[in-house]
PDB file of C-alpha atoms in Angstrom:
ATOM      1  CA  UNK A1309     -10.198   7.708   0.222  1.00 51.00           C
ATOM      2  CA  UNK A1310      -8.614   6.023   3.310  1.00 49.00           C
ATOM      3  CA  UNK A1311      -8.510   2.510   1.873  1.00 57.00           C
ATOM      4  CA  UNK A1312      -6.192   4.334  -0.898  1.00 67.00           C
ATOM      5  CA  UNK A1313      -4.061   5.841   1.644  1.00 74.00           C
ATOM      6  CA  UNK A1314      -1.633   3.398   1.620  1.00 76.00           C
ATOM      7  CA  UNK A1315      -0.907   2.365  -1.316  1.00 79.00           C
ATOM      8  CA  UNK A1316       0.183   6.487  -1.952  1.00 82.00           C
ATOM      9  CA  UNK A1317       2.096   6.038   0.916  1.00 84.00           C
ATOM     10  CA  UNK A1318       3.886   2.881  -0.585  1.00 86.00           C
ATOM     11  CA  UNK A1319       4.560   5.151  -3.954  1.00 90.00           C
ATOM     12  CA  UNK A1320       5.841   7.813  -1.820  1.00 90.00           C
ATOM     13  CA  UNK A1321       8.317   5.095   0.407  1.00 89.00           C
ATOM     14  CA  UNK A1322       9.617   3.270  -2.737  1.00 91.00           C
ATOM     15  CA  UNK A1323      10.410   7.097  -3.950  1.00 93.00           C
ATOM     16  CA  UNK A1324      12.216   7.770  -0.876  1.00 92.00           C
ATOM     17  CA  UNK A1325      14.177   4.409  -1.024  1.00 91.00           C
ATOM     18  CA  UNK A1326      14.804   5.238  -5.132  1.00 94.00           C
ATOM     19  CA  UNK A1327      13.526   1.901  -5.704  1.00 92.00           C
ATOM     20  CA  UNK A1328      13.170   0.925  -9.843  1.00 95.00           C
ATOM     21  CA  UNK A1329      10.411  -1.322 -11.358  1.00 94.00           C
ATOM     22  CA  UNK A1330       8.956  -2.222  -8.017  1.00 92.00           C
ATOM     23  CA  UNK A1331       5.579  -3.950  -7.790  1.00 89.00           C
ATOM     24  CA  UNK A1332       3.195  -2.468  -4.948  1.00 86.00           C
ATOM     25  CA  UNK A1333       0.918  -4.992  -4.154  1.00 81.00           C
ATOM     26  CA  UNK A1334      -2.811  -3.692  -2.572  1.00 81.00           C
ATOM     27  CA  UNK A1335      -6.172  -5.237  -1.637  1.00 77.00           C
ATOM     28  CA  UNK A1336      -7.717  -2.168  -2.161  1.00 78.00           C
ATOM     29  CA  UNK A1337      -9.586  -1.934  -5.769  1.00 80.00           C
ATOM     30  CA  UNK A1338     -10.848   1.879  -4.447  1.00 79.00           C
ATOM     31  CA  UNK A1339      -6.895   2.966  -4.834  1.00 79.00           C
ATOM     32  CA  UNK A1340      -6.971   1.695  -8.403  1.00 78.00           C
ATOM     33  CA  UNK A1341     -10.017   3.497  -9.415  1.00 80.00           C
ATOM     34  CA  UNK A1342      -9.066   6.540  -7.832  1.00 78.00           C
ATOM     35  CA  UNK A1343      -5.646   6.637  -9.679  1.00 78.00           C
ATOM     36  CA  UNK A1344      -7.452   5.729 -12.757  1.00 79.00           C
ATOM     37  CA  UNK A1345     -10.417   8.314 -12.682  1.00 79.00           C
ATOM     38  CA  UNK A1346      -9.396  10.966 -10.077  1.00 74.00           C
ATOM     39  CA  UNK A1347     -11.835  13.713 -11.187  1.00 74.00           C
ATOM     40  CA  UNK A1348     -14.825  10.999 -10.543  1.00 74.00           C
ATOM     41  CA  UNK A1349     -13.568  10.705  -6.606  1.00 72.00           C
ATOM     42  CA  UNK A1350     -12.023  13.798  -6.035  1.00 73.00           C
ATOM     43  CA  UNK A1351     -13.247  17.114  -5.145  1.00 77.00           C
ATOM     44  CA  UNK A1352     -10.339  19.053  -3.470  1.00 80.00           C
ATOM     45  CA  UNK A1353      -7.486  20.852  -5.137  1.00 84.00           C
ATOM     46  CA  UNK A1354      -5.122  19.660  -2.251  1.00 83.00           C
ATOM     47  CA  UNK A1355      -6.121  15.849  -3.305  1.00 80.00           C
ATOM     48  CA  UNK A1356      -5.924  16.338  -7.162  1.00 81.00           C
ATOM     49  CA  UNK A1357      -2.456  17.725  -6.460  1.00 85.00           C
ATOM     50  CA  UNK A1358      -1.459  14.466  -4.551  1.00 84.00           C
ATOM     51  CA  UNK A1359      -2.976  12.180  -7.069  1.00 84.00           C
ATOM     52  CA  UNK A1360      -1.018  14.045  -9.694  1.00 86.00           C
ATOM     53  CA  UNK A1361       1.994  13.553  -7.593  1.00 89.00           C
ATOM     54  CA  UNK A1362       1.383   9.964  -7.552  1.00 88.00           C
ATOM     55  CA  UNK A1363       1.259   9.527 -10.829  1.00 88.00           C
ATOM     56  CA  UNK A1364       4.424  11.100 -11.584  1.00 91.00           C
ATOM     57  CA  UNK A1365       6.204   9.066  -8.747  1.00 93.00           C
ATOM     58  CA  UNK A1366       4.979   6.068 -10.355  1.00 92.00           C
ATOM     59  CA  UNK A1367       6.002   6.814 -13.457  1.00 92.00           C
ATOM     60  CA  UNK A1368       8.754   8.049 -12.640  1.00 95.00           C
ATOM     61  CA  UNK A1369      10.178   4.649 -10.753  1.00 94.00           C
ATOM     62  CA  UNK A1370       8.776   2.095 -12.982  1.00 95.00           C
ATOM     63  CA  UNK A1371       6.032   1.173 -10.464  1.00 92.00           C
ATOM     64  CA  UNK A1372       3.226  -1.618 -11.283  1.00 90.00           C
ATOM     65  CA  UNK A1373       0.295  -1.480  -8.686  1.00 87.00           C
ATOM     66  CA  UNK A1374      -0.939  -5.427  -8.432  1.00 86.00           C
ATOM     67  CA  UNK A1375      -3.831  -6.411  -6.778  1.00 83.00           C
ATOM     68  CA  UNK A1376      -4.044  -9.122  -4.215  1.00 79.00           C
ATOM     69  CA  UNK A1377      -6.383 -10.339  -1.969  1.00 76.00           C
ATOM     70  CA  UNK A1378      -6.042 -10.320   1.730  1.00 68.00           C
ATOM     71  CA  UNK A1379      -6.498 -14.222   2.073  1.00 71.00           C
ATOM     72  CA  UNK A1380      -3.731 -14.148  -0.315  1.00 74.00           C
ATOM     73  CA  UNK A1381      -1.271 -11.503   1.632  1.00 74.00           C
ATOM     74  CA  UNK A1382      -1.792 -12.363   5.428  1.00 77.00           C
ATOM     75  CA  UNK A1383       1.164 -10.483   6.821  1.00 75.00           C
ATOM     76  CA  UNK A1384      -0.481  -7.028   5.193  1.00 72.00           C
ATOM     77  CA  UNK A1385      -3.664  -7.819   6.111  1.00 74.00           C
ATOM     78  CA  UNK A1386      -2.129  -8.957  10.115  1.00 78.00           C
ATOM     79  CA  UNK A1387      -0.285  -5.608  10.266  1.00 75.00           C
ATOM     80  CA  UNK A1388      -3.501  -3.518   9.019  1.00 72.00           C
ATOM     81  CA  UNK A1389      -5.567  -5.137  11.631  1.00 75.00           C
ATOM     82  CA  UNK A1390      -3.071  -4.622  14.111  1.00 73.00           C
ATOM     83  CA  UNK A1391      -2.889  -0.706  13.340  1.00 69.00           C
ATOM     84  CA  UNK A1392      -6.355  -0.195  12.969  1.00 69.00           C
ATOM     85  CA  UNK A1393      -6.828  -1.887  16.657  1.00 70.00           C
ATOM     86  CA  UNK A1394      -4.873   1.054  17.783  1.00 64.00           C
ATOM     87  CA  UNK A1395      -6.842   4.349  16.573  1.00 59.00           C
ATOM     88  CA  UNK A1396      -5.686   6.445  18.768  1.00 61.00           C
ATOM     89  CA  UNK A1397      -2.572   7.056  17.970  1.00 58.00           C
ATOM     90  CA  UNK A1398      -1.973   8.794  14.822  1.00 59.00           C
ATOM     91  CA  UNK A1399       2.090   7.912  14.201  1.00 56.00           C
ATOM     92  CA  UNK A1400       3.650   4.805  16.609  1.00 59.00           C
ATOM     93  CA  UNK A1401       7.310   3.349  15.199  1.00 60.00           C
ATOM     94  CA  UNK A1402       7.134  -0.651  15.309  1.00 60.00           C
ATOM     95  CA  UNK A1403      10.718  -1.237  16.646  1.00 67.00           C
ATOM     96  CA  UNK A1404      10.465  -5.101  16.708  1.00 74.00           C
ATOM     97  CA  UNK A1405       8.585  -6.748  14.921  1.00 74.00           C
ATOM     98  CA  UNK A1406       4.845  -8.081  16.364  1.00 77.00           C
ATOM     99  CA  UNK A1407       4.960 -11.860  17.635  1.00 81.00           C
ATOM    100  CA  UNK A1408       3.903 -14.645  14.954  1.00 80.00           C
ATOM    101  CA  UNK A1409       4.870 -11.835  12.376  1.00 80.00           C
ATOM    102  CA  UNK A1410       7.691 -14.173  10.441  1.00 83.00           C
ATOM    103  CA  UNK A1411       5.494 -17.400  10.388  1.00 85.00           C
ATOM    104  CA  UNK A1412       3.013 -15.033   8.283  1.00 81.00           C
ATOM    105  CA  UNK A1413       5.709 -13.721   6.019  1.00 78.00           C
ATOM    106  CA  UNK A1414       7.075 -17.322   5.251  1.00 82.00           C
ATOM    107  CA  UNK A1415       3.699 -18.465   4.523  1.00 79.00           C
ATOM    108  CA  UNK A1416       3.410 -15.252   1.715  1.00 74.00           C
ATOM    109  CA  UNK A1417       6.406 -16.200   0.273  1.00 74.00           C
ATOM    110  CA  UNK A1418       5.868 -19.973  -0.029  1.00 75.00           C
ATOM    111  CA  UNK A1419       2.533 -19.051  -1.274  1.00 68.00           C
ATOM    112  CA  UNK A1420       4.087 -16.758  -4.470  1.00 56.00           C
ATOM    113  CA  UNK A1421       6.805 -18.733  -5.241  1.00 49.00           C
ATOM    114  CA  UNK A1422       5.250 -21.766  -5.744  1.00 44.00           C
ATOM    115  CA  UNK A1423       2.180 -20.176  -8.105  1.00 46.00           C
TER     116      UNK A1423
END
């Protein structure tokens, strides 16, 4: 269930921002087959509901879930690495971004807009 996390998180972010027909990109196939087949992975009532929430936001904004691999997405796959290095703390606001941060996201975006 935690490599899903996220990617409900994302739904629940491009909610808050009332984003339309937004693509949320994951490297996480367990977050597709748990929004595909939630009875098969879930046991808890408190999880269903959350699933079922998920749905609905994702309906209800247009979103497409896309899969990606992290060779292919090296800024999300920098910034995971970097938050799972710090366990400890549960919540922590990034105020600037991390150093080498931007040469990662130019890379990303040369890489997509030249497939």
């Amino acid at each position: 269930m935690l490599s899903s996390w996220p990617c409900l998180k994302g739904v629940e972010l491009i909610d808050s921002l009332q984003l339309q027909n937004a693509t949320l990109e994951t490297d996480s196939l367990f977050a597709f087959d748990i929004l595909e087949k939630p009875d098969l992975y879930t046991k808890g009532p408190k999880l269903r509901a959350k699933l079922s929430e998920c749905h609905t936001l994702i309906k209800k904004n247009g979103i497409t879930l896309s899969s990606i691999t992290s060779v292919e997405n090296k800024f999300t796959h920098f910034l995971a690495k970097l938050a799972m290095e710090d366990v400890d703390d549960e919540y922590e606001d990034v105020l600037d971004p991390p150093p080498g941060i931007e040469t990662l996201m130019k890379a990303d975006i040369s890489n997509t807009t030249h497939e």
